Coordinates of C-alpha atoms in Angstrom, one line a residue:
Chain Y
M655 CA 35.5 -80.8 -40.4
L656 CA 32.7 -82.9 -38.8
I657 CA 31.0 -85.2 -40.9
L658 CA 28.1 -87.2 -40.0
H659 CA 26.0 -89.4 -42.4
C660 CA 22.3 -88.6 -42.6
P661 CA 20.5 -91.7 -41.9
Y662 CA 17.2 -90.1 -43.6
C663 CA 18.8 -88.9 -47.6
G664 CA 21.9 -90.3 -47.3
V665 CA 24.2 -87.0 -47.3
D666 CA 27.7 -86.7 -46.2
A667 CA 27.0 -83.9 -44.2
E668 CA 29.5 -81.5 -43.2
E669 CA 28.9 -79.9 -39.6
S670 CA 28.3 -76.2 -41.4
E671 CA 25.2 -78.0 -42.5
L672 CA 24.1 -79.5 -39.3
A673 CA 22.5 -78.0 -36.0
P674 CA 23.5 -79.7 -33.0
G675 CA 20.3 -80.4 -30.7
G676 CA 22.0 -81.5 -27.6
E677 CA 21.7 -84.4 -25.4
A678 CA 19.8 -88.0 -26.9
H679 CA 17.2 -89.9 -25.8
L680 CA 16.1 -87.8 -22.5
K681 CA 13.0 -88.9 -20.7
R682 CA 10.8 -86.1 -20.9
F683 CA 9.0 -85.0 -17.4
G684 CA 6.3 -82.5 -17.8
P685 CA 3.7 -81.2 -15.9
G686 CA 2.6 -83.3 -12.8
S687 CA 6.2 -84.1 -12.2
S688 CA 8.6 -83.9 -9.3
D689 CA 10.9 -80.7 -9.3
E690 CA 13.8 -82.8 -9.2
D691 CA 12.3 -85.2 -12.2
F692 CA 11.8 -82.0 -14.1
E693 CA 15.0 -80.3 -12.9
A694 CA 16.8 -82.7 -14.3
Y695 CA 15.3 -83.5 -17.4
M696 CA 15.4 -79.5 -18.2
F697 CA 18.9 -79.4 -17.2
A698 CA 21.2 -82.0 -15.8
R699 CA 23.4 -83.2 -18.3
K700 CA 25.7 -86.4 -18.9
N701 CA 28.6 -84.5 -20.7
P702 CA 30.4 -86.8 -20.7
K703 CA 33.9 -87.4 -21.4
G704 CA 34.2 -90.0 -24.1
V705 CA 30.9 -92.2 -25.4
H706 CA 28.3 -89.8 -26.2
F707 CA 24.7 -89.7 -28.1
E708 CA 23.5 -86.3 -29.5
R709 CA 20.6 -85.0 -31.4
W710 CA 21.1 -83.6 -35.1
R711 CA 19.2 -81.9 -37.2
H712 CA 20.6 -82.2 -41.2
A713 CA 19.4 -78.3 -41.4
Y714 CA 20.7 -77.0 -44.4
G715 CA 20.4 -80.2 -46.4
C716 CA 16.8 -82.4 -46.0
G717 CA 16.1 -80.8 -42.5
K718 CA 15.3 -84.0 -40.9
W719 CA 16.3 -84.8 -36.7
F720 CA 18.6 -87.9 -36.1
L721 CA 21.0 -89.4 -33.8
A722 CA 24.5 -89.5 -33.5
A723 CA 27.0 -91.7 -31.1
R724 CA 30.1 -90.3 -31.1
C725 CA 33.5 -89.6 -28.6
T726 CA 33.7 -86.2 -27.3
A727 CA 37.4 -86.6 -26.5
T728 CA 38.6 -87.6 -29.7
L729 CA 36.1 -86.1 -31.9
E730 CA 35.7 -89.8 -33.4
V731 CA 31.9 -90.7 -35.0
F732 CA 30.8 -94.6 -34.1
G733 CA 27.7 -93.6 -36.6
T734 CA 24.2 -92.6 -37.0
Y735 CA 20.7 -93.5 -36.3
K736 CA 17.2 -92.5 -37.1
A737 CA 15.6 -90.6 -34.3
Q738 CA 12.8 -92.9 -34.3
N739 CA 14.9 -94.9 -31.5
P740 CA 13.7 -95.0 -27.9
R741 CA 17.6 -95.7 -27.2
P742 CA 20.5 -96.5 -29.1
H743 CA 20.4 -98.8 -31.6
P744 CA 21.8 -102.5 -31.3
D745 CA 24.2 -101.8 -34.1
I746 CA 25.1 -98.7 -33.0
V747 CA 25.9 -100.2 -29.3
A748 CA 28.0 -102.7 -31.3
A749 CA 29.6 -100.5 -33.3
V750 CA 31.0 -98.3 -30.2
K751 CA 31.5 -101.6 -27.9
A752 CA 34.1 -102.5 -31.1
K753 CA 36.1 -99.5 -30.5
R754 CA 35.6 -99.5 -26.9
P755 CA 36.1 -102.2 -25.3
G756 CA 35.9 -100.6 -21.9
W757 CA 32.4 -99.1 -22.6
E758 CA 29.9 -99.8 -19.5
G759 CA 26.9 -99.0 -22.1
W760 CA 24.5 -96.9 -22.5
K761 CA 22.1 -95.7 -18.7
Chain J
M786 CA 56.5 -67.9 4.5
G787 CA 59.4 -66.7 3.2
M788 CA 58.6 -65.7 -0.1
R789 CA 61.7 -62.9 -1.3
R790 CA 59.6 -60.0 -2.6
Y791 CA 60.1 -58.9 -5.9
S792 CA 61.1 -55.0 -6.3
M793 CA 63.9 -53.0 -7.7
F794 CA 66.2 -53.3 -5.1
A795 CA 66.0 -57.1 -5.8
V796 CA 66.7 -56.2 -9.5
A797 CA 69.6 -54.2 -8.4
R798 CA 70.5 -56.9 -5.4
E799 CA 70.9 -59.7 -8.1
A800 CA 72.7 -57.5 -11.4
L801 CA 75.6 -57.2 -8.7
R802 CA 75.5 -61.2 -8.4
F803 CA 75.1 -62.4 -11.3
H804 CA 71.1 -63.1 -10.8
A805 CA 72.1 -66.3 -9.1
G806 CA 69.7 -65.3 -6.3
W807 CA 66.5 -65.7 -7.6
E808 CA 64.4 -68.1 -6.1
R809 CA 61.5 -70.6 -7.6
A810 CA 58.4 -68.6 -8.0
W811 CA 56.4 -71.5 -6.1
K812 CA 57.2 -74.9 -4.4
S813 CA 56.4 -78.0 -6.0
P814 CA 56.3 -80.8 -3.1
E815 CA 54.4 -84.0 -2.9
P816 CA 50.9 -84.3 -1.5
K817 CA 50.4 -84.7 2.7
S818 CA 47.5 -86.9 3.9
H819 CA 45.2 -84.5 4.6
Y820 CA 44.1 -80.9 4.2
D821 CA 41.8 -78.8 5.5
V822 CA 40.7 -77.9 2.0
I823 CA 41.3 -79.4 -1.3
V824 CA 40.8 -77.3 -4.7
V825 CA 41.2 -79.5 -7.7
G826 CA 42.1 -77.2 -10.5
A827 CA 45.0 -74.9 -10.6
G828 CA 44.1 -72.6 -13.2
G829 CA 42.8 -68.8 -12.2
H830 CA 39.7 -69.6 -10.3
G831 CA 41.2 -72.5 -8.1
L832 CA 44.3 -70.5 -7.0
A833 CA 42.4 -67.3 -6.5
T834 CA 40.5 -69.7 -4.4
A835 CA 43.1 -70.8 -2.6
Y836 CA 45.1 -67.3 -2.5
Y837 CA 41.6 -65.7 -0.6
L838 CA 41.4 -68.6 1.6
G839 CA 44.3 -67.9 3.2
K840 CA 44.7 -64.4 3.1
V841 CA 41.3 -63.7 3.8
H842 CA 39.9 -66.4 6.2
G843 CA 42.6 -67.4 7.6
I844 CA 43.0 -71.4 5.8
R845 CA 45.7 -71.7 5.2
N846 CA 46.3 -75.8 5.2
V847 CA 45.2 -75.9 2.0
A848 CA 46.1 -78.3 -0.9
V849 CA 45.7 -77.2 -5.3
I850 CA 45.4 -80.2 -7.3
E851 CA 46.2 -79.9 -10.9
K852 CA 46.1 -83.0 -13.4
G853 CA 48.4 -81.1 -16.0
W854 CA 50.5 -77.6 -15.6
L855 CA 49.3 -74.5 -13.4
G856 CA 47.8 -71.9 -15.4
G857 CA 47.6 -74.3 -18.6
G858 CA 43.5 -74.5 -18.7
N859 CA 41.4 -72.1 -19.9
T860 CA 43.6 -69.2 -18.0
G861 CA 46.2 -69.9 -20.6
R862 CA 43.5 -70.0 -23.6
N863 CA 41.4 -67.2 -23.3
T864 CA 41.7 -63.4 -24.8
T865 CA 42.6 -61.6 -22.1
I866 CA 39.4 -59.4 -21.9
I867 CA 38.1 -57.5 -18.3
R868 CA 35.0 -55.8 -18.2
S869 CA 32.1 -55.4 -15.9
N870 CA 29.6 -54.1 -18.3
Y871 CA 26.8 -57.2 -17.3
L872 CA 22.8 -56.2 -17.1
Q873 CA 21.7 -58.2 -14.5
D874 CA 22.8 -57.5 -10.7
P875 CA 24.1 -60.3 -9.4
S876 CA 26.4 -60.9 -12.5
A877 CA 27.1 -56.9 -12.3
A878 CA 28.3 -57.0 -8.3
I879 CA 31.0 -60.2 -9.0
Y880 CA 32.4 -58.9 -12.3
E881 CA 33.0 -55.7 -11.0
K882 CA 34.2 -57.1 -7.5
A883 CA 36.8 -59.2 -9.7
R884 CA 37.5 -56.2 -12.4
S885 CA 38.2 -53.8 -9.0
L886 CA 40.7 -56.7 -7.6
Y887 CA 42.3 -56.6 -11.0
E888 CA 43.2 -52.8 -10.1
D889 CA 45.8 -53.4 -7.7
L890 CA 46.4 -56.8 -8.3
S891 CA 49.8 -56.7 -9.0
Q892 CA 50.3 -54.7 -5.7
D893 CA 48.5 -57.3 -3.7
L894 CA 50.7 -60.2 -4.9
N895 CA 54.0 -58.8 -5.8
Y896 CA 53.6 -59.4 -9.1
N897 CA 52.8 -57.8 -12.3
V898 CA 50.1 -58.7 -14.1
M899 CA 49.9 -55.8 -16.3
F900 CA 46.8 -55.1 -16.0
S901 CA 46.0 -52.9 -19.0
P902 CA 42.8 -50.8 -18.4
R903 CA 43.0 -49.0 -22.1
G904 CA 39.0 -49.3 -22.5
L905 CA 36.8 -51.5 -23.8
L906 CA 34.1 -51.1 -26.4
M907 CA 30.9 -52.8 -27.2
L908 CA 30.0 -51.7 -30.7
A909 CA 26.2 -51.9 -31.4
Q910 CA 25.4 -52.5 -35.0
S911 CA 21.7 -53.0 -35.2
E912 CA 19.3 -51.1 -33.6
H913 CA 18.6 -53.9 -31.3
E914 CA 21.5 -53.5 -29.8
R915 CA 22.1 -50.2 -29.6
R916 CA 18.6 -50.3 -27.3
G917 CA 20.4 -53.5 -25.5
Y918 CA 23.5 -51.4 -24.8
Q919 CA 22.0 -48.6 -23.4
R920 CA 19.8 -50.1 -21.4
T921 CA 23.2 -51.9 -20.2
V922 CA 24.8 -48.5 -19.6
Y923 CA 21.5 -47.4 -17.7
A924 CA 21.6 -50.5 -15.4
N925 CA 25.8 -50.3 -14.7
N926 CA 25.2 -46.5 -13.5
L927 CA 22.5 -47.9 -11.0
Q928 CA 25.0 -50.2 -10.0
G929 CA 27.6 -48.3 -9.5
I930 CA 29.7 -49.4 -12.7
E931 CA 31.4 -46.7 -14.5
T932 CA 29.9 -47.2 -18.6
E933 CA 28.6 -44.9 -20.6
W934 CA 27.3 -44.7 -24.3
I935 CA 29.6 -43.2 -27.1
T936 CA 28.5 -41.9 -30.5
P937 CA 30.1 -43.4 -33.7
Q938 CA 32.0 -40.5 -33.8
K939 CA 33.6 -41.1 -30.5
V940 CA 34.4 -44.7 -31.4
K941 CA 36.1 -43.3 -34.6
E942 CA 38.2 -41.3 -32.5
L943 CA 38.9 -44.3 -30.4
V944 CA 39.5 -46.4 -33.1
P945 CA 40.7 -44.8 -36.0
I946 CA 41.2 -48.1 -37.8
L947 CA 37.5 -49.2 -37.4
N948 CA 35.2 -48.7 -40.4
I949 CA 31.9 -47.1 -38.8
E950 CA 30.3 -46.8 -41.9
G951 CA 29.6 -50.8 -42.7
P952 CA 28.5 -50.7 -45.3
R953 CA 26.1 -54.5 -44.2
Y954 CA 26.3 -53.0 -40.2
P955 CA 27.3 -49.7 -40.0
V956 CA 28.2 -48.6 -36.1
L957 CA 25.4 -47.0 -34.3
G958 CA 27.3 -46.3 -31.1
A959 CA 29.2 -48.1 -28.6
L960 CA 28.7 -49.4 -24.7
Y961 CA 32.3 -48.3 -23.5
Q962 CA 33.7 -49.1 -20.1
E963 CA 36.5 -47.2 -19.9
R964 CA 38.6 -48.8 -17.3
G965 CA 37.9 -52.3 -18.8
G966 CA 40.6 -53.6 -20.7
T967 CA 43.6 -56.5 -20.7
A968 CA 46.0 -58.8 -18.5
R969 CA 48.7 -60.9 -18.7
H970 CA 46.7 -63.9 -18.4
D971 CA 49.4 -67.0 -17.6
A972 CA 51.0 -63.7 -15.0
V973 CA 47.7 -63.7 -12.6
A974 CA 48.0 -67.7 -12.2
W975 CA 51.8 -67.4 -11.5
G976 CA 51.0 -64.8 -9.1
Y977 CA 48.3 -66.4 -7.5
A978 CA 50.1 -69.6 -7.2
R979 CA 53.3 -67.6 -6.1
G980 CA 50.9 -65.8 -3.0
C981 CA 49.9 -69.6 -2.5
S982 CA 52.5 -70.8 -1.8
A983 CA 54.3 -67.7 0.3
M984 CA 51.6 -68.8 2.7
G985 CA 52.5 -72.6 3.0
M986 CA 50.0 -74.2 0.6
D987 CA 50.5 -76.8 -1.7
I988 CA 50.5 -76.5 -5.1
I989 CA 50.6 -80.1 -6.7
Q990 CA 50.9 -80.2 -10.4
Q991 CA 50.8 -83.7 -12.4
C992 CA 48.4 -85.0 -10.7
E993 CA 45.1 -86.0 -11.8
V994 CA 42.0 -86.8 -9.8
T995 CA 40.7 -90.2 -10.2
G996 CA 37.9 -90.2 -7.2
V997 CA 36.4 -88.5 -4.8
R998 CA 35.5 -90.4 -1.4
T999 CA 32.7 -89.9 0.6
E1000 CA 31.7 -91.1 3.9
G1001 CA 28.2 -90.7 4.9
G1002 CA 27.3 -88.1 2.4
K1003 CA 30.2 -86.5 3.5
V1004 CA 33.7 -86.0 1.6
V1005 CA 36.5 -87.4 3.0
G1006 CA 39.2 -87.4 0.5
I1007 CA 40.2 -87.8 -3.2
D1008 CA 42.4 -90.5 -5.4
T1009 CA 44.9 -89.1 -7.3
T1010 CA 47.6 -90.5 -9.8
K1011 CA 49.9 -89.6 -6.8
G1012 CA 47.3 -91.6 -3.7
A1013 CA 45.1 -90.9 -1.7
I1014 CA 44.6 -87.3 -0.4
G1015 CA 42.1 -86.9 2.6
C1016 CA 40.3 -83.7 2.9
S1017 CA 37.6 -81.6 5.3
K1018 CA 36.7 -79.9 2.7
L1019 CA 36.8 -79.7 -1.7
A1020 CA 36.1 -77.3 -4.1
M1021 CA 35.9 -78.2 -7.3
V1022 CA 37.4 -75.8 -9.6
V1023 CA 37.7 -77.3 -12.9
A1024 CA 35.8 -75.5 -16.0
G1025 CA 35.3 -78.1 -18.5
H1026 CA 35.9 -81.7 -17.1
S1027 CA 33.2 -80.0 -13.6
S1028 CA 30.6 -82.5 -15.4
V1029 CA 33.6 -85.4 -15.5
L1030 CA 34.8 -84.6 -11.8
A1031 CA 30.8 -84.1 -10.6
E1032 CA 30.1 -87.1 -11.7
M1033 CA 33.0 -89.5 -9.5
A1034 CA 31.1 -87.6 -7.0
G1035 CA 27.6 -89.2 -8.1
F1036 CA 25.9 -85.9 -8.8
R1037 CA 25.4 -84.2 -12.3
L1038 CA 25.4 -80.5 -13.1
P1039 CA 24.0 -78.2 -15.7
I1040 CA 27.0 -77.7 -17.7
E1041 CA 27.6 -78.5 -21.1
S1042 CA 31.8 -78.9 -22.3
M1043 CA 32.2 -77.3 -25.5
A1044 CA 35.1 -75.7 -27.7
L1045 CA 36.0 -72.0 -28.0
Q1046 CA 38.7 -71.0 -29.7
A1047 CA 40.8 -67.6 -30.3
W1048 CA 43.8 -66.9 -32.6
V1049 CA 46.4 -64.3 -33.3
S1050 CA 47.6 -62.7 -36.6
E1051 CA 51.3 -61.8 -36.9
P1052 CA 52.6 -59.0 -34.8
I1053 CA 52.3 -55.2 -36.5
K1054 CA 53.4 -52.1 -35.0
P1055 CA 50.8 -51.1 -32.6
A1056 CA 47.5 -50.0 -34.4
I1057 CA 44.4 -50.4 -32.3
D1058 CA 44.7 -49.3 -27.9
V1059 CA 41.6 -50.6 -26.7
V1060 CA 39.2 -53.7 -27.0
V1061 CA 36.7 -53.9 -29.4
M1062 CA 33.6 -56.2 -29.0
A1063 CA 31.6 -56.4 -32.7
N1064 CA 28.9 -59.0 -30.8
L1065 CA 26.5 -58.7 -33.9
V1066 CA 28.9 -60.2 -36.2
H1067 CA 30.6 -62.0 -33.1
G1068 CA 34.2 -61.3 -33.1
Y1069 CA 36.5 -59.1 -30.6
M1070 CA 39.9 -58.4 -31.0
S1071 CA 42.7 -56.6 -29.4
Q1072 CA 46.6 -55.9 -29.5
S1073 CA 49.0 -57.7 -27.6
D1074 CA 52.3 -56.1 -26.2
K1075 CA 53.6 -58.2 -28.6
G1076 CA 52.0 -56.7 -31.4
E1077 CA 49.7 -59.7 -32.2
L1078 CA 45.9 -59.0 -33.1
V1079 CA 43.9 -61.8 -30.5
I1080 CA 40.9 -62.4 -32.0
G1081 CA 38.2 -64.5 -30.4
G1082 CA 35.1 -66.1 -31.8
G1083 CA 32.2 -68.0 -30.9
T1084 CA 32.0 -71.5 -29.3
D1085 CA 30.9 -74.9 -31.2
G1086 CA 27.2 -76.2 -30.5
F1087 CA 28.5 -79.8 -29.5
N1088 CA 29.6 -81.6 -26.4
N1089 CA 34.0 -81.8 -26.5
Y1090 CA 36.9 -82.6 -24.5
T1091 CA 39.1 -81.9 -27.6
Q1092 CA 40.8 -78.6 -26.9
R1093 CA 40.2 -78.2 -30.4
G1094 CA 37.4 -75.8 -32.1
S1095 CA 35.9 -76.4 -36.0
W1096 CA 37.6 -74.6 -38.5
H1097 CA 34.6 -72.9 -39.9
H1098 CA 34.4 -70.4 -37.1
V1099 CA 37.8 -69.1 -37.3
E1100 CA 36.5 -68.3 -40.7
E1101 CA 33.6 -66.4 -40.1
T1102 CA 34.8 -64.8 -37.2
T1103 CA 38.0 -63.4 -39.6
R1104 CA 35.5 -62.2 -42.2
A1105 CA 33.6 -60.3 -39.8
L1106 CA 36.6 -58.3 -38.6
V1107 CA 38.0 -57.9 -41.8
E1108 CA 34.2 -56.2 -42.9
T1109 CA 35.0 -54.1 -39.3
F1110 CA 38.5 -53.7 -39.7
P1111 CA 39.6 -53.1 -43.5
I1112 CA 43.6 -53.1 -42.8
I1113 CA 44.0 -56.4 -41.4
S1114 CA 42.7 -58.2 -44.4
R1115 CA 46.5 -58.9 -45.4
L1116 CA 47.9 -60.0 -42.2
K1117 CA 48.4 -64.0 -41.7
M1118 CA 47.1 -65.5 -38.9
L1119 CA 50.2 -67.0 -36.6
R1120 CA 48.4 -69.6 -34.5
Q1121 CA 45.3 -70.8 -33.2
W1122 CA 44.1 -72.9 -30.0
G1123 CA 41.0 -73.9 -28.3
G1124 CA 39.5 -74.5 -24.7
I1125 CA 36.6 -76.2 -23.2
V1126 CA 34.3 -73.8 -22.0
D1127 CA 31.7 -74.9 -19.6
M1128 CA 28.5 -73.5 -20.4
T1129 CA 25.2 -73.4 -18.6
G1130 CA 21.8 -72.4 -19.4
D1131 CA 21.5 -69.1 -18.6
R1132 CA 24.9 -68.4 -19.5
S1133 CA 26.0 -67.1 -15.6
P1134 CA 28.3 -69.7 -13.7
I1135 CA 27.4 -71.9 -10.7
L1136 CA 28.9 -71.0 -6.8
S1137 CA 27.5 -73.4 -5.0
K1138 CA 26.8 -76.0 -2.4
T1139 CA 26.6 -79.6 -3.9
P1140 CA 24.4 -82.7 -3.0
V1141 CA 27.6 -84.2 -1.2
E1142 CA 28.1 -81.7 2.6
N1143 CA 31.5 -80.6 2.2
I1144 CA 31.9 -80.5 -1.8
F1145 CA 31.5 -76.9 -3.1
V1146 CA 31.6 -76.2 -6.8
N1147 CA 32.7 -73.3 -8.7
C1148 CA 32.0 -73.6 -12.5
G1149 CA 29.9 -72.3 -15.4
W1150 CA 31.9 -69.5 -15.8
G1151 CA 31.8 -70.4 -19.6
T1152 CA 33.4 -67.8 -22.4
G1153 CA 33.6 -65.6 -19.5
G1154 CA 36.5 -66.8 -17.0
F1155 CA 39.9 -65.3 -17.8
K1156 CA 37.9 -61.6 -16.4
S1157 CA 36.7 -62.8 -13.5
I1158 CA 39.3 -64.9 -11.8
P1159 CA 39.9 -62.4 -8.8
G1160 CA 36.1 -61.7 -7.6
S1161 CA 35.5 -65.6 -8.1
G1162 CA 37.7 -66.7 -6.0
W1163 CA 37.0 -64.8 -3.4
A1164 CA 33.7 -65.2 -3.4
M1165 CA 34.7 -69.2 -4.0
A1166 CA 36.6 -68.6 -0.7
E1167 CA 33.6 -67.1 1.4
L1168 CA 31.7 -69.8 0.6
V1169 CA 33.9 -72.8 1.4
A1170 CA 35.4 -70.9 4.5
K1171 CA 32.2 -70.2 6.1
G1172 CA 30.1 -73.0 4.4
E1173 CA 27.6 -70.9 3.5
P1174 CA 27.5 -68.6 0.2
G1175 CA 28.0 -64.7 0.3
P1176 CA 26.2 -61.7 -0.7
L1177 CA 29.3 -62.2 -3.9
A1178 CA 27.4 -66.1 -4.6
A1179 CA 24.2 -66.2 -3.3
E1180 CA 22.3 -65.8 -6.3
F1181 CA 25.0 -68.5 -8.3
G1182 CA 23.7 -71.7 -6.3
L1183 CA 22.5 -74.7 -8.0
I1184 CA 18.9 -74.1 -6.8
R1185 CA 17.9 -71.5 -9.1
F1186 CA 17.8 -74.0 -11.8
R1187 CA 15.2 -75.9 -9.9
E1188 CA 13.9 -72.6 -8.9
G1189 CA 13.9 -71.1 -11.9
R1190 CA 15.6 -67.8 -10.7
F1191 CA 17.9 -67.6 -14.1
I1192 CA 20.5 -64.7 -13.7
D1193 CA 20.1 -64.4 -17.9
E1194 CA 23.0 -63.4 -19.7
S1195 CA 22.9 -65.2 -22.7
V1196 CA 21.3 -61.9 -24.5
A1197 CA 22.2 -59.0 -21.8
A1198 CA 26.1 -59.4 -22.5
G1199 CA 25.2 -59.1 -26.1
V1200 CA 27.9 -62.0 -26.1
A1201 CA 25.7 -64.5 -28.9
H1202 CA 27.7 -67.8 -27.6

């Protein structure tokens, strides 16, 4: 079972008390943007096989949204960090690079 | 050509010579340097695409490339259910095309796919479901698809082991498709593979695609673990790995890959001779010819490429089905497995041209892949052969996401994944 550490309340939460929220760090394109940008924001997803950054909510705990770095090919969790980070936290990036030396970095 | 047909006479002939004359069902050649069409993915959809390219459109210089073994992905991991009781017209059309091709697929392929139109029920266990399924019945009747609304008493007649009185979710009726059912999933892949091989196509297993070669916005070939192979057209039919392959070609898809699980009980004597879907409690069940109860549940909600799902789905679905079918409460689970399904936002597939010229994509079948194999292959072959979608594929292009013309089946199909 997937276990993620909630960076807000400090609980190691099991999957059944978490709600997945999809890809993290998407740049929002709203009214006034081009059709291409809006479509990409709404639908086009990295869906990578490997290192991935995601939004999660501690739904049956403190209720807060947070972010996680995870490997979709092995289900390994690299770490979690607060949702206020507009890009992956440097500590998380370092943790991923330590375990995946060939990783190209977050784009 | 040169495929020896299977028949009663062939069985008799081989019986008289110690079965020494059976040949391999398909050949395993080394790749040539160039093909008119390369289909990536030797699952049901990829093989059906290649088969109808040859049979309907006369394009036979075709290779089907597979990184693992033939039919080892979702084609070998589903619950083998076939139905076409969809709400939206484009979905109903392509799923019914598939279902109707299944009717005589064994004869067409000269390979027994064991199509069993045993009847399929979708239980209505809430007022919303009842209204939704009655609407689907009306829609299906207008679309020319035979479904009917049946009462709880008729449900009980068809499925005596079903508890229709609840207590929590009493059965209020069901959407019934009499010609829905199941087929032998591996045989579908094997039958198409044999048909492709007999037409002179190359099926190349254990050959992973590592790159897509383009020149001036056009595809010219692929790199694989068995070397570079040139092609004039490329069909990507790889379900859960569609995003990975699209990335190699330089575009993104509106796809999320997630794990979907199924499991079977220990085998028991015949107990249920229809397929029952209980979508409110999220489980579906049928009985295999071996006697195992085949059970499917829901997808995980997060991206996953591991072909393993989360355990709590098994528990939740089994718990719900024990309420629905009390006699199964003491059965042991025999085995469990997962496949990686390619989910789109509107839960409808993508059959489309792509930003790269002569690359075509067939994906997004999500949790509904097996039932659609023949129709998907038929429509994809037309798209690849002509370069433009035919009537079956027309509405399923990538452009629908930009234009907001979704084919919303996430609620209509009653499948809450």
